[in-house]
mmCIF file of C-alpha atoms and ligand atoms in Angstrom:
data_model
loop_
_atom_site.group_PDB
_atom_site.id
_atom_site.type_symbol
_atom_site.label_atom_id
_atom_site.label_comp_id
_atom_site.label_asym_id
_atom_site.label_seq_id
_atom_site.Cartn_x
_atom_site.Cartn_y
_atom_site.Cartn_z
ATOM 1 C CA MET A 1 -1.267 16.028 -0.689
ATOM 2 C CA SER A 2 -0.495 19.680 -0.952
ATOM 3 C CA VAL A 3 2.338 20.762 -3.691
ATOM 4 C CA SER A 4 4.923 23.877 -2.838
ATOM 5 C CA ASN A 5 3.738 27.030 -4.936
ATOM 6 C CA SER A 6 6.229 28.920 -3.256
ATOM 7 C CA ASN A 7 9.939 26.949 -4.793
ATOM 8 C CA PRO A 8 10.404 26.692 -8.465
ATOM 9 C CA LEU A 9 9.514 23.395 -9.683
ATOM 10 C CA TYR A 10 9.878 23.743 -13.024
ATOM 11 C CA TYR A 11 12.392 25.578 -15.591
ATOM 12 C CA CYS A 12 11.516 27.249 -18.556
ATOM 13 C CA PRO A 13 13.143 26.341 -21.080
ATOM 14 C CA LEU A 14 12.396 29.863 -23.156
ATOM 15 C CA ARG A 15 13.199 32.276 -20.853
ATOM 16 C CA ASP A 16 15.953 30.353 -18.649
ATOM 17 C CA LYS A 17 14.505 30.989 -15.415
ATOM 18 C CA PHE A 18 12.807 28.666 -12.189
ATOM 19 C CA ILE A 19 9.667 28.867 -12.563
ATOM 20 C CA ASN A 20 6.972 28.339 -9.514
ATOM 21 C CA LEU A 21 3.515 26.132 -9.949
ATOM 22 C CA GLU A 22 1.117 29.471 -10.593
ATOM 23 C CA GLU A 23 4.379 30.978 -13.331
ATOM 24 C CA ALA A 24 3.931 27.562 -14.930
ATOM 25 C CA ASP A 25 1.642 27.277 -17.877
ATOM 26 C CA LEU A 26 1.499 24.491 -20.919
ATOM 27 C CA LEU A 27 2.655 24.890 -24.202
ATOM 28 C CA VAL A 28 1.943 22.309 -28.051
ATOM 29 C CA ILE A 29 4.745 22.082 -29.239
ATOM 30 C CA SER A 30 6.187 18.954 -31.732
ATOM 31 C CA LYS A 31 8.218 15.977 -29.946
ATOM 32 C CA LYS A 32 10.831 16.664 -32.183
ATOM 33 C CA ALA A 33 11.340 20.563 -31.541
ATOM 34 C CA LYS A 34 10.868 19.385 -27.481
ATOM 35 C CA GLY A 35 14.396 17.715 -28.225
ATOM 36 C CA ASP A 36 15.487 21.414 -29.036
ATOM 37 C CA LEU A 37 14.756 23.481 -26.379
ATOM 38 C CA PRO A 38 17.816 24.639 -24.153
ATOM 39 C CA ARG A 39 18.389 22.278 -20.713
ATOM 40 C CA PRO A 40 18.319 23.597 -17.284
ATOM 41 C CA GLY A 41 22.655 22.779 -17.062
ATOM 42 C CA GLU A 42 24.404 20.357 -19.025
ATOM 43 C CA ALA A 43 22.814 16.707 -18.980
ATOM 44 C CA VAL A 44 24.213 14.265 -17.176
ATOM 45 C CA ALA A 45 25.913 11.134 -18.405
ATOM 46 C CA GLN A 46 23.822 8.268 -18.641
ATOM 47 C CA ALA A 47 26.987 6.082 -16.038
ATOM 48 C CA ASN A 48 26.359 8.904 -13.625
ATOM 49 C CA ILE A 49 23.132 8.624 -12.652
ATOM 50 C CA VAL A 50 23.183 6.042 -9.204
ATOM 51 C CA LEU A 51 19.841 4.714 -8.365
ATOM 52 C CA ARG A 52 19.442 2.914 -4.387
ATOM 53 C CA ARG A 53 17.803 3.060 -1.551
ATOM 54 C CA ALA A 54 18.014 6.356 0.893
ATOM 55 C CA PHE A 55 20.655 5.776 3.854
ATOM 56 C CA ASP A 56 19.378 5.792 6.852
ATOM 57 C CA GLU A 57 21.544 8.912 7.239
ATOM 58 C CA GLU A 58 20.280 10.819 3.853
ATOM 59 C CA ALA A 59 16.443 10.856 5.977
ATOM 60 C CA GLU A 60 17.257 14.212 6.783
ATOM 61 C CA GLU A 61 17.513 15.146 2.801
ATOM 62 C CA VAL A 62 14.888 12.653 1.884
ATOM 63 C CA ALA A 63 12.582 15.004 4.097
ATOM 64 C CA ASP A 64 13.959 18.361 3.184
ATOM 65 C CA MET A 65 13.182 16.946 -0.932
ATOM 66 C CA CYS A 66 9.661 17.011 0.276
ATOM 67 C CA ARG A 67 9.410 19.762 1.891
ATOM 68 C CA TYR A 68 10.712 21.407 -1.117
ATOM 69 C CA PHE A 69 7.909 19.927 -3.073
ATOM 70 C CA TRP A 70 5.402 19.701 -1.091
ATOM 71 C CA ASP A 71 5.776 21.666 2.141
ATOM 72 C CA GLU A 72 6.029 18.893 4.503
ATOM 73 C CA THR A 73 6.756 15.350 4.841
ATOM 74 C CA GLU A 74 3.076 13.512 5.440
ATOM 75 C CA ILE A 75 1.420 13.416 2.354
ATOM 76 C CA PHE A 76 -1.634 12.228 2.332
ATOM 77 C CA CYS A 77 -3.432 9.977 -0.688
ATOM 78 C CA PHE A 78 -5.316 6.685 -1.020
ATOM 79 C CA ASN A 79 -7.138 7.880 2.168
ATOM 80 C CA GLN A 80 -4.306 7.625 4.204
ATOM 81 C CA THR A 81 -1.655 9.461 5.465
ATOM 82 C CA PHE A 82 1.929 9.092 4.437
ATOM 83 C CA GLU A 83 5.082 10.012 6.820
ATOM 84 C CA ILE A 84 7.744 10.472 4.265
ATOM 85 C CA GLY A 85 10.143 8.705 6.988
ATOM 86 C CA GLU A 86 8.278 5.517 6.938
ATOM 87 C CA CYS A 87 8.465 5.201 3.220
ATOM 88 C CA ASN A 88 10.696 3.542 1.099
ATOM 89 C CA ASN A 89 12.885 6.142 -0.419
ATOM 90 C CA LEU A 90 14.582 5.601 -3.801
ATOM 91 C CA LEU A 91 17.051 8.472 -4.467
ATOM 92 C CA ALA A 92 18.440 9.414 -7.844
ATOM 93 C CA LEU A 93 21.883 10.550 -7.115
ATOM 94 C CA ALA A 94 23.612 12.574 -10.201
ATOM 95 C CA GLU A 95 27.028 13.577 -9.900
ATOM 96 C CA GLY A 96 26.916 12.352 -6.538
ATOM 97 C CA GLU A 97 24.222 14.753 -5.856
ATOM 98 C CA ILE A 98 20.508 14.016 -5.355
ATOM 99 C CA ALA A 99 18.510 14.998 -8.151
ATOM 100 C CA GLY A 100 15.008 12.983 -7.488
ATOM 101 C CA LEU A 101 13.184 10.635 -4.741
ATOM 102 C CA LEU A 102 10.692 8.746 -5.697
ATOM 103 C CA ALA A 103 8.545 7.002 -2.635
ATOM 104 C CA TRP A 104 6.466 3.962 -1.808
ATOM 105 C CA LYS A 105 5.166 1.803 0.570
ATOM 106 C CA LYS A 106 3.530 -1.705 -0.218
ATOM 107 C CA ALA A 107 0.061 -2.327 0.470
ATOM 108 C CA GLU A 108 -0.846 -6.136 -0.031
ATOM 109 C CA GLU A 109 -0.055 -6.797 -3.029
ATOM 110 C CA ASP A 110 -0.018 -3.051 -4.417
ATOM 111 C CA LEU A 111 2.702 -0.302 -4.324
ATOM 112 C CA ILE A 112 1.519 2.734 -3.950
ATOM 113 C CA MET A 113 3.949 5.912 -5.183
ATOM 114 C CA VAL A 114 3.861 7.757 -2.586
ATOM 115 C CA VAL A 115 5.998 11.237 -3.738
ATOM 116 C CA LEU A 116 7.974 10.999 -7.325
ATOM 117 C CA ASN A 117 9.819 14.229 -6.995
ATOM 118 C CA VAL A 118 12.851 15.453 -9.468
ATOM 119 C CA TYR A 119 14.684 19.037 -8.669
ATOM 120 C CA PRO A 120 14.207 21.693 -11.829
ATOM 121 C CA GLU A 121 17.870 21.304 -12.408
ATOM 122 C CA PHE A 122 18.028 17.949 -13.687
ATOM 123 C CA GLN A 123 14.639 17.655 -15.107
ATOM 124 C CA GLY A 124 13.997 16.531 -18.618
ATOM 125 C CA GLN A 125 16.528 13.795 -18.658
ATOM 126 C CA GLY A 126 15.043 11.216 -17.582
ATOM 127 C CA ILE A 127 15.258 10.655 -14.009
ATOM 128 C CA GLY A 128 11.780 10.508 -13.541
ATOM 129 C CA ARG A 129 11.742 7.850 -15.977
ATOM 130 C CA MET A 130 14.578 5.483 -14.992
ATOM 131 C CA LEU A 131 12.723 6.299 -10.873
ATOM 132 C CA VAL A 132 9.195 4.970 -12.028
ATOM 133 C CA ARG A 133 10.712 1.689 -13.466
ATOM 134 C CA GLU A 134 13.134 0.787 -10.814
ATOM 135 C CA ALA A 135 10.180 0.731 -7.834
ATOM 136 C CA MET A 136 8.447 -1.267 -10.363
ATOM 137 C CA GLU A 137 10.961 -4.257 -10.532
ATOM 138 C CA LEU A 138 11.695 -3.692 -6.623
ATOM 139 C CA GLY A 139 7.329 -4.236 -6.438
ATOM 140 C CA ARG A 140 7.311 -7.414 -8.866
ATOM 141 C CA LYS A 141 10.097 -8.894 -6.875
ATOM 142 C CA GLN A 142 8.149 -8.281 -3.704
ATOM 143 C CA GLY A 143 5.213 -9.470 -5.448
ATOM 144 C CA CYS A 144 3.047 -6.574 -5.735
ATOM 145 C CA LYS A 145 0.436 -6.547 -9.279
ATOM 146 C CA LEU A 146 -0.278 -3.354 -8.786
ATOM 147 C CA MET A 147 1.504 0.217 -8.974
ATOM 148 C CA LYS A 148 -0.767 3.529 -7.376
ATOM 149 C CA VAL A 149 -0.300 6.382 -7.870
ATOM 150 C CA ALA A 150 -2.754 9.609 -7.280
ATOM 151 C CA THR A 151 -1.831 13.374 -8.104
ATOM 152 C CA THR A 152 -4.412 16.272 -8.052
ATOM 153 C CA ASN A 153 -6.747 17.282 -11.276
ATOM 154 C CA ASP A 154 -4.295 20.533 -12.015
ATOM 155 C CA ASP A 155 -0.898 18.836 -12.433
ATOM 156 C CA LEU A 156 -1.894 18.176 -16.176
ATOM 157 C CA PRO A 157 2.627 17.673 -17.173
ATOM 158 C CA THR A 158 2.537 14.741 -14.377
ATOM 159 C CA LEU A 159 -1.012 13.941 -15.842
ATOM 160 C CA ALA A 160 1.415 13.103 -18.668
ATOM 161 C CA VAL A 161 3.847 11.534 -17.547
ATOM 162 C CA TYR A 162 1.357 8.869 -15.957
ATOM 163 C CA GLN A 163 -0.209 7.941 -18.755
ATOM 164 C CA LYS A 164 2.795 7.360 -21.001
ATOM 165 C CA MET A 165 4.350 5.731 -18.626
ATOM 166 C CA GLY A 166 1.247 2.849 -18.608
ATOM 167 C CA PHE A 167 -0.743 3.946 -15.611
ATOM 168 C CA GLN A 168 -4.687 4.370 -16.209
ATOM 169 C CA LEU A 169 -7.185 6.695 -14.568
ATOM 170 C CA HIS A 170 -8.728 4.806 -12.289
ATOM 171 C CA LYS A 171 -10.553 7.005 -9.402
ATOM 172 C CA LEU A 172 -11.691 10.794 -9.363
ATOM 173 C CA VAL A 173 -12.157 11.308 -5.470
ATOM 174 C CA ALA A 174 -13.837 14.985 -6.367
ATOM 175 C CA GLY A 175 -12.939 17.794 -3.642
ATOM 176 C CA GLY A 176 -10.908 15.022 -1.588
ATOM 177 C CA VAL A 177 -7.814 17.447 -1.625
ATOM 178 C CA ALA A 178 -9.889 20.557 -1.057
ATOM 179 C CA LYS A 179 -11.627 18.788 1.384
ATOM 180 C CA HIS A 180 -8.398 17.368 3.410
ATOM 181 C CA HIS A 181 -6.256 21.150 3.283
ATOM 182 C CA ASP A 182 -10.512 23.486 4.973
ATOM 183 C CA GLY A 183 -9.986 25.200 1.169
ATOM 184 C CA GLU A 184 -8.970 25.068 -2.556
ATOM 185 C CA MET A 185 -5.801 25.887 -3.013
ATOM 186 C CA ILE A 186 -4.248 27.729 -6.043
ATOM 187 C CA GLY A 187 -1.900 24.419 -8.395
ATOM 188 C CA PHE A 188 -0.430 24.040 -11.716
ATOM 189 C CA SER A 189 -1.063 27.156 -14.164
ATOM 190 C CA GLY A 190 -3.422 28.919 -11.745
ATOM 191 C CA ILE A 191 -5.744 26.108 -11.642
ATOM 192 C CA PRO A 192 -7.303 25.374 -8.121
ATOM 193 C CA ILE A 193 -6.197 22.529 -6.406
ATOM 194 C CA ARG A 194 -9.591 20.304 -5.140
ATOM 195 C CA ASP A 195 -9.481 16.805 -6.441
ATOM 196 C CA GLU A 196 -7.272 13.542 -6.084
ATOM 197 C CA VAL A 197 -7.056 12.054 -9.457
ATOM 198 C CA GLN A 198 -5.882 7.856 -8.650
ATOM 199 C CA LEU A 199 -3.908 5.904 -11.800
ATOM 200 C CA VAL A 200 -3.154 2.527 -11.076
ATOM 201 C CA ARG A 201 -0.609 0.104 -13.673
ATOM 202 C CA LYS A 202 -0.052 -3.047 -14.195
ATOM 203 C CA LEU A 203 2.690 -4.445 -12.488
HETATM 204 C C1 LIG B 1 7.554 15.133 -12.991
HETATM 205 C C2 LIG B 1 8.585 14.902 -12.543
HETATM 206 C C3 LIG B 1 9.260 14.060 -11.394
HETATM 207 C C4 LIG B 1 9.057 13.838 -14.366
HETATM 208 O O1 LIG B 1 10.369 14.360 -14.465
HETATM 209 P P1 LIG B 1 11.890 14.226 -14.768
HETATM 210 O O2 LIG B 1 12.882 13.708 -14.427
HETATM 211 O O3 LIG B 1 11.862 15.353 -15.897
HETATM 212 O O4 LIG B 1 10.592 12.967 -16.143
HETATM 213 P P2 LIG B 1 11.662 12.145 -17.221
HETATM 214 O O5 LIG B 1 12.774 13.383 -17.430
HETATM 215 O O6 LIG B 1 11.252 11.015 -16.986
HETATM 216 O O7 LIG B 1 10.765 12.773 -18.503
HETATM 217 C C5 LIG B 1 9.348 11.856 -18.191
HETATM 218 C C6 LIG B 1 7.929 12.407 -19.084
HETATM 219 O O8 LIG B 1 8.060 13.523 -18.433
HETATM 220 C C7 LIG B 1 7.745 14.837 -18.784
HETATM 221 N N1 LIG B 1 7.984 15.917 -18.586
HETATM 222 C C8 LIG B 1 8.713 16.145 -17.629
HETATM 223 N N2 LIG B 1 8.650 17.308 -17.641
HETATM 224 C C9 LIG B 1 7.777 18.198 -18.571
HETATM 225 C C10 LIG B 1 7.490 19.282 -18.278
HETATM 226 N N3 LIG B 1 8.436 20.312 -17.739
HETATM 227 N N4 LIG B 1 6.804 19.448 -19.167
HETATM 228 C C11 LIG B 1 6.035 18.948 -19.417
HETATM 229 N N5 LIG B 1 6.648 17.512 -19.561
HETATM 230 C C12 LIG B 1 7.000 16.662 -19.087
HETATM 231 C C13 LIG B 1 7.665 14.285 -20.552
HETATM 232 O O9 LIG B 1 6.648 14.458 -21.170
HETATM 233 C C14 LIG B 1 8.801 13.215 -20.288
HETATM 234 O O10 LIG B 1 7.977 12.544 -21.460
HETATM 235 P P3 LIG B 1 8.838 12.111 -22.533
HETATM 236 O O11 LIG B 1 10.215 10.730 -22.099
HETATM 237 O O12 LIG B 1 8.489 11.358 -23.801
HETATM 238 O O13 LIG B 1 9.229 13.297 -22.997
HETATM 239 C C15 LIG B 1 9.037 16.029 -12.875
HETATM 240 O O14 LIG B 1 8.939 17.023 -13.584
HETATM 241 C C16 LIG B 1 9.085 16.775 -10.965
HETATM 242 O O15 LIG B 1 9.363 16.737 -9.860
HETATM 243 N N6 LIG B 1 8.109 18.098 -11.032
HETATM 244 C C17 LIG B 1 7.663 18.983 -9.681
HETATM 245 C C18 LIG B 1 6.358 18.996 -9.709
HETATM 246 C C19 LIG B 1 5.383 17.943 -9.076
HETATM 247 O O16 LIG B 1 4.460 17.846 -9.331
HETATM 248 N N7 LIG B 1 5.399 16.593 -9.113
HETATM 249 C C20 LIG B 1 4.359 15.744 -8.889
HETATM 250 C C21 LIG B 1 4.411 14.107 -8.784
HETATM 251 S S1 LIG B 1 2.684 13.728 -8.271
#
Protein backbone atom coordinates (compact mmCIF):
# COMPACT_ATOMS: atom_id res chain seq x y z
CA MET A 1 0.00 0.00 0.00
CA SER A 2 1.39 3.35 -0.98
CA VAL A 3 -0.64 6.35 -1.94
CA SER A 4 -0.43 8.98 -4.63
CA ASN A 5 0.45 12.29 -3.01
CA SER A 6 0.45 14.17 -6.29
CA ASN A 7 -3.07 13.56 -7.67
CA PRO A 8 -5.99 15.43 -6.09
CA LEU A 9 -7.70 12.85 -3.85
CA TYR A 10 -10.17 15.08 -2.03
CA TYR A 11 -12.42 18.09 -2.55
CA CYS A 12 -12.18 21.20 -0.34
CA PRO A 13 -15.68 22.72 -0.07
CA LEU A 14 -14.37 25.96 1.48
CA ARG A 15 -12.05 26.75 -1.43
CA ASP A 16 -14.01 24.84 -4.11
CA LYS A 17 -10.79 23.11 -5.08
CA PHE A 18 -9.55 19.56 -5.54
CA ILE A 19 -6.58 18.94 -3.24
CA ASN A 20 -3.89 16.32 -2.77
CA LEU A 21 -3.10 14.41 0.42
CA GLU A 22 -0.58 16.86 1.82
CA GLU A 23 -2.90 19.82 1.22
CA ALA A 24 -5.77 18.09 3.07
CA ASP A 25 -6.55 18.68 6.76
CA LEU A 26 -9.23 17.85 9.31
CA LEU A 27 -11.85 20.32 10.51
CA VAL A 28 -14.40 19.48 13.18
CA ILE A 29 -17.87 20.68 12.27
CA SER A 30 -21.41 19.75 13.27
CA LYS A 31 -23.13 17.06 11.23
CA LYS A 32 -25.84 19.59 10.34
CA ALA A 33 -23.30 22.09 8.99
CA LYS A 34 -21.75 19.33 6.86
CA GLY A 35 -25.01 19.08 4.92
CA ASP A 36 -24.79 22.78 4.03
CA LEU A 37 -21.32 22.57 2.45
CA PRO A 38 -21.04 22.83 -1.32
CA ARG A 39 -20.37 19.66 -3.33
CA PRO A 40 -17.79 19.28 -6.08
CA GLY A 41 -20.50 19.12 -8.73
CA GLU A 42 -24.13 18.31 -9.26
CA ALA A 43 -25.20 15.37 -7.07
CA VAL A 44 -26.01 12.32 -9.16
CA ALA A 45 -29.53 10.95 -8.61
CA GLN A 46 -29.44 7.64 -6.70
CA ALA A 47 -31.26 5.97 -9.59
CA ASN A 48 -28.36 6.90 -11.90
CA ILE A 49 -25.74 5.21 -9.73
CA VAL A 50 -25.21 1.62 -10.80
CA LEU A 51 -22.98 -0.95 -9.12
CA ARG A 52 -21.69 -3.85 -11.17
CA ARG A 53 -18.73 -6.12 -11.75
CA ALA A 54 -16.08 -4.62 -14.05
CA PHE A 55 -16.15 -6.16 -17.52
CA ASP A 56 -12.93 -7.73 -18.86
CA GLU A 57 -12.63 -4.94 -21.43
CA GLU A 58 -12.61 -2.38 -18.59
CA ALA A 59 -9.39 -3.81 -17.11
CA GLU A 60 -7.36 -0.79 -18.22
CA GLU A 61 -9.82 1.70 -16.71
CA VAL A 62 -9.72 -0.26 -13.44
CA ALA A 63 -5.90 -0.22 -13.51
CA ASP A 64 -5.92 3.53 -14.30
CA MET A 65 -8.14 4.19 -11.29
CA CYS A 66 -5.84 2.16 -9.09
CA ARG A 67 -2.80 4.07 -10.39
CA TYR A 68 -4.61 7.39 -9.89
CA PHE A 69 -4.98 6.73 -6.15
CA TRP A 70 -2.07 4.38 -5.41
CA ASP A 71 0.52 5.04 -8.15
CA GLU A 72 0.60 1.30 -8.86
CA THR A 73 -1.61 -1.69 -9.59
CA GLU A 74 -0.05 -3.96 -6.96
CA ILE A 75 -1.38 -3.38 -3.48
CA PHE A 76 0.57 -4.74 -0.52
CA CYS A 77 -1.45 -5.47 2.61
CA PHE A 78 -2.07 -8.38 4.99
CA ASN A 79 1.50 -9.45 4.23
CA GLN A 80 0.77 -10.19 0.58
CA THR A 81 0.68 -8.45 -2.75
CA PHE A 82 -2.62 -8.17 -4.60
CA GLU A 83 -2.56 -7.40 -8.33
CA ILE A 84 -5.64 -5.37 -9.20
CA GLY A 85 -6.27 -7.39 -12.36
CA GLU A 86 -6.57 -10.55 -10.28
CA CYS A 87 -9.12 -9.12 -7.84
CA ASN A 88 -12.90 -9.09 -8.05
CA ASN A 89 -13.52 -5.55 -9.17
CA LEU A 90 -16.80 -3.89 -8.34
CA LEU A 91 -17.48 -0.58 -10.08
CA ALA A 92 -19.82 2.28 -9.24
CA LEU A 93 -20.99 4.08 -12.36
CA ALA A 94 -22.55 7.52 -12.05
CA GLU A 95 -24.57 8.33 -15.16
CA GLY A 96 -22.44 5.78 -16.99
CA GLU A 97 -19.09 7.22 -15.85
CA ILE A 98 -16.76 5.26 -13.57
CA ALA A 99 -17.00 6.97 -10.16
CA GLY A 100 -15.81 4.34 -7.69
CA LEU A 101 -14.01 1.03 -7.36
CA LEU A 102 -13.97 -1.67 -4.70
CA ALA A 103 -11.51 -4.49 -5.33
CA TRP A 104 -11.76 -7.59 -3.18
CA LYS A 105 -10.52 -11.14 -2.82
CA LYS A 106 -11.79 -14.10 -0.88
CA ALA A 107 -9.32 -15.85 1.41
CA GLU A 108 -10.91 -18.87 3.08
CA GLU A 109 -13.82 -17.36 5.07
CA ASP A 110 -12.54 -13.79 4.84
CA LEU A 111 -13.40 -11.13 2.30
CA ILE A 112 -10.35 -8.87 1.94
CA MET A 113 -11.16 -5.40 0.67
CA VAL A 114 -8.03 -4.52 -1.28
CA VAL A 115 -9.03 -1.13 -2.74
CA LEU A 116 -11.87 1.27 -2.06
CA ASN A 117 -11.79 4.54 -3.93
CA VAL A 118 -14.20 7.14 -5.21
CA TYR A 119 -12.98 9.87 -7.56
CA PRO A 120 -13.01 13.24 -5.75
CA GLU A 121 -15.70 14.74 -8.00
CA PHE A 122 -18.10 11.99 -6.86
CA GLN A 123 -17.17 11.85 -3.14
CA GLY A 124 -19.59 12.59 -0.33
CA GLN A 125 -22.63 11.19 -2.17
CA GLY A 126 -22.76 7.81 -0.48
CA ILE A 127 -20.98 5.90 -3.26
CA GLY A 128 -18.24 4.57 -0.94
CA ARG A 129 -20.86 3.26 1.48
CA MET A 130 -22.87 1.68 -1.38
CA LEU A 131 -19.78 -0.17 -2.62
CA VAL A 132 -18.94 -1.49 0.85
CA ARG A 133 -22.54 -2.64 1.44
CA GLU A 134 -22.59 -4.42 -1.92
CA ALA A 135 -19.27 -6.17 -1.19
CA MET A 136 -20.66 -7.30 2.19
CA GLU A 137 -23.64 -8.83 0.42
CA LEU A 138 -21.41 -10.58 -2.14
CA GLY A 139 -19.20 -11.88 0.68
CA ARG A 140 -22.16 -13.28 2.62
CA LYS A 141 -23.41 -15.05 -0.53
CA GLN A 142 -19.97 -16.64 -0.90
CA GLY A 143 -19.93 -17.85 2.69
CA CYS A 144 -17.50 -15.27 4.07
CA LYS A 145 -17.72 -14.64 7.79
CA LEU A 146 -15.40 -11.64 8.12
CA MET A 147 -14.60 -8.61 6.02
CA LYS A 148 -11.09 -7.22 6.42
CA VAL A 149 -9.49 -4.01 5.27
CA ALA A 150 -6.14 -2.33 5.79
CA THR A 151 -5.36 1.35 5.76
CA THR A 152 -2.46 3.48 6.92
CA ASN A 153 -1.86 5.40 10.15
CA ASP A 154 -2.20 8.81 8.46
CA ASP A 155 -5.52 8.14 6.74
CA LEU A 156 -7.80 9.63 9.39
CA PRO A 157 -10.85 10.19 7.11
CA THR A 158 -10.79 6.56 6.02
CA LEU A 159 -10.38 5.30 9.59
CA ALA A 160 -13.54 7.27 10.39
CA VAL A 161 -15.47 5.93 7.39
CA TYR A 162 -14.68 2.29 8.16
CA GLN A 163 -15.52 2.58 11.85
CA LYS A 164 -18.82 4.28 10.98
CA MET A 165 -19.52 1.25 8.80
CA GLY A 166 -19.05 -1.22 11.66
CA PHE A 167 -15.38 -2.13 11.24
CA GLN A 168 -13.27 -2.45 14.38
CA LEU A 169 -9.57 -1.85 14.81
CA HIS A 170 -7.98 -5.28 14.79
CA LYS A 171 -4.21 -5.16 14.33
CA LEU A 172 -1.41 -2.65 13.90
CA VAL A 173 1.60 -3.60 11.79
CA ALA A 174 3.90 -0.96 13.27
CA GLY A 175 6.34 0.33 10.65
CA GLY A 176 5.03 -2.19 8.10
CA VAL A 177 4.27 0.28 5.32
CA ALA A 178 7.53 2.24 5.70
CA LYS A 179 9.48 -1.02 5.66
CA HIS A 180 7.73 -2.24 2.50
CA HIS A 181 8.51 1.05 0.73
CA ASP A 182 12.05 1.42 2.11
CA GLY A 183 11.19 4.62 3.95
CA GLU A 184 8.43 6.93 5.07
CA MET A 185 6.27 8.80 2.59
CA ILE A 186 4.20 11.85 3.42
CA GLY A 187 0.51 11.13 3.75
CA PHE A 188 -2.71 12.82 4.79
CA SER A 189 -2.11 16.33 6.05
CA GLY A 190 1.66 15.77 6.08
CA ILE A 191 1.53 12.84 8.53
CA PRO A 192 4.34 10.33 7.82
CA ILE A 193 3.00 7.01 6.51
CA ARG A 194 4.45 4.26 8.68
CA ASP A 195 1.98 1.68 9.89
CA GLU A 196 -0.61 -0.66 8.43
CA VAL A 197 -3.84 -0.52 10.40
CA GLN A 198 -6.05 -3.56 9.93
CA LEU A 199 -9.79 -3.44 10.62
CA VAL A 200 -12.36 -6.22 10.58
CA ARG A 201 -16.12 -6.49 10.48
CA LYS A 202 -18.39 -9.50 10.95
CA LEU A 203 -20.55 -10.35 7.95
C1 LIG B 1 -12.82 7.05 1.46
C2 LIG B 1 -13.70 7.14 0.24
C3 LIG B 1 -13.68 5.83 -0.52
C4 LIG B 1 -15.15 7.43 0.69
O1 LIG B 1 -15.99 7.47 -0.46
P1 LIG B 1 -17.24 8.47 -0.55
O2 LIG B 1 -18.09 8.05 -1.69
O3 LIG B 1 -16.79 9.86 -0.51
O4 LIG B 1 -17.97 8.11 0.83
P2 LIG B 1 -19.49 8.30 1.21
O5 LIG B 1 -20.08 9.49 0.51
O6 LIG B 1 -20.19 7.00 1.09
O7 LIG B 1 -19.37 8.70 2.72
C5 LIG B 1 -19.05 7.75 3.72
C6 LIG B 1 -18.45 8.46 4.88
O8 LIG B 1 -17.20 8.95 4.42
C7 LIG B 1 -16.85 10.12 5.12
N1 LIG B 1 -16.19 11.00 4.19
C8 LIG B 1 -16.27 10.98 2.85
N2 LIG B 1 -15.50 11.94 2.34
C9 LIG B 1 -14.92 12.56 3.39
C10 LIG B 1 -14.02 13.64 3.51
N3 LIG B 1 -13.52 14.26 2.45
N4 LIG B 1 -13.66 14.02 4.74
C11 LIG B 1 -14.16 13.42 5.84
N5 LIG B 1 -15.00 12.39 5.78
C12 LIG B 1 -15.38 11.97 4.57
C13 LIG B 1 -18.07 10.66 5.72
O9 LIG B 1 -17.82 10.69 7.12
C14 LIG B 1 -19.17 9.70 5.39
O10 LIG B 1 -19.83 9.41 6.54
P3 LIG B 1 -21.31 9.99 6.78
O11 LIG B 1 -22.15 9.29 5.75
O12 LIG B 1 -21.57 9.60 8.16
O13 LIG B 1 -21.26 11.46 6.55
C15 LIG B 1 -13.27 8.30 -0.67
O14 LIG B 1 -13.33 9.51 0.05
C16 LIG B 1 -11.88 8.13 -1.27
O15 LIG B 1 -11.68 7.41 -2.24
N6 LIG B 1 -10.88 8.82 -0.73
C17 LIG B 1 -9.58 8.79 -1.38
C18 LIG B 1 -8.50 8.62 -0.49
C19 LIG B 1 -8.27 7.35 0.27
O16 LIG B 1 -7.41 7.43 1.02
N7 LIG B 1 -8.91 6.17 0.18
C20 LIG B 1 -8.35 5.08 0.95
C21 LIG B 1 -9.13 3.87 1.11
S1 LIG B 1 -8.11 2.70 2.11
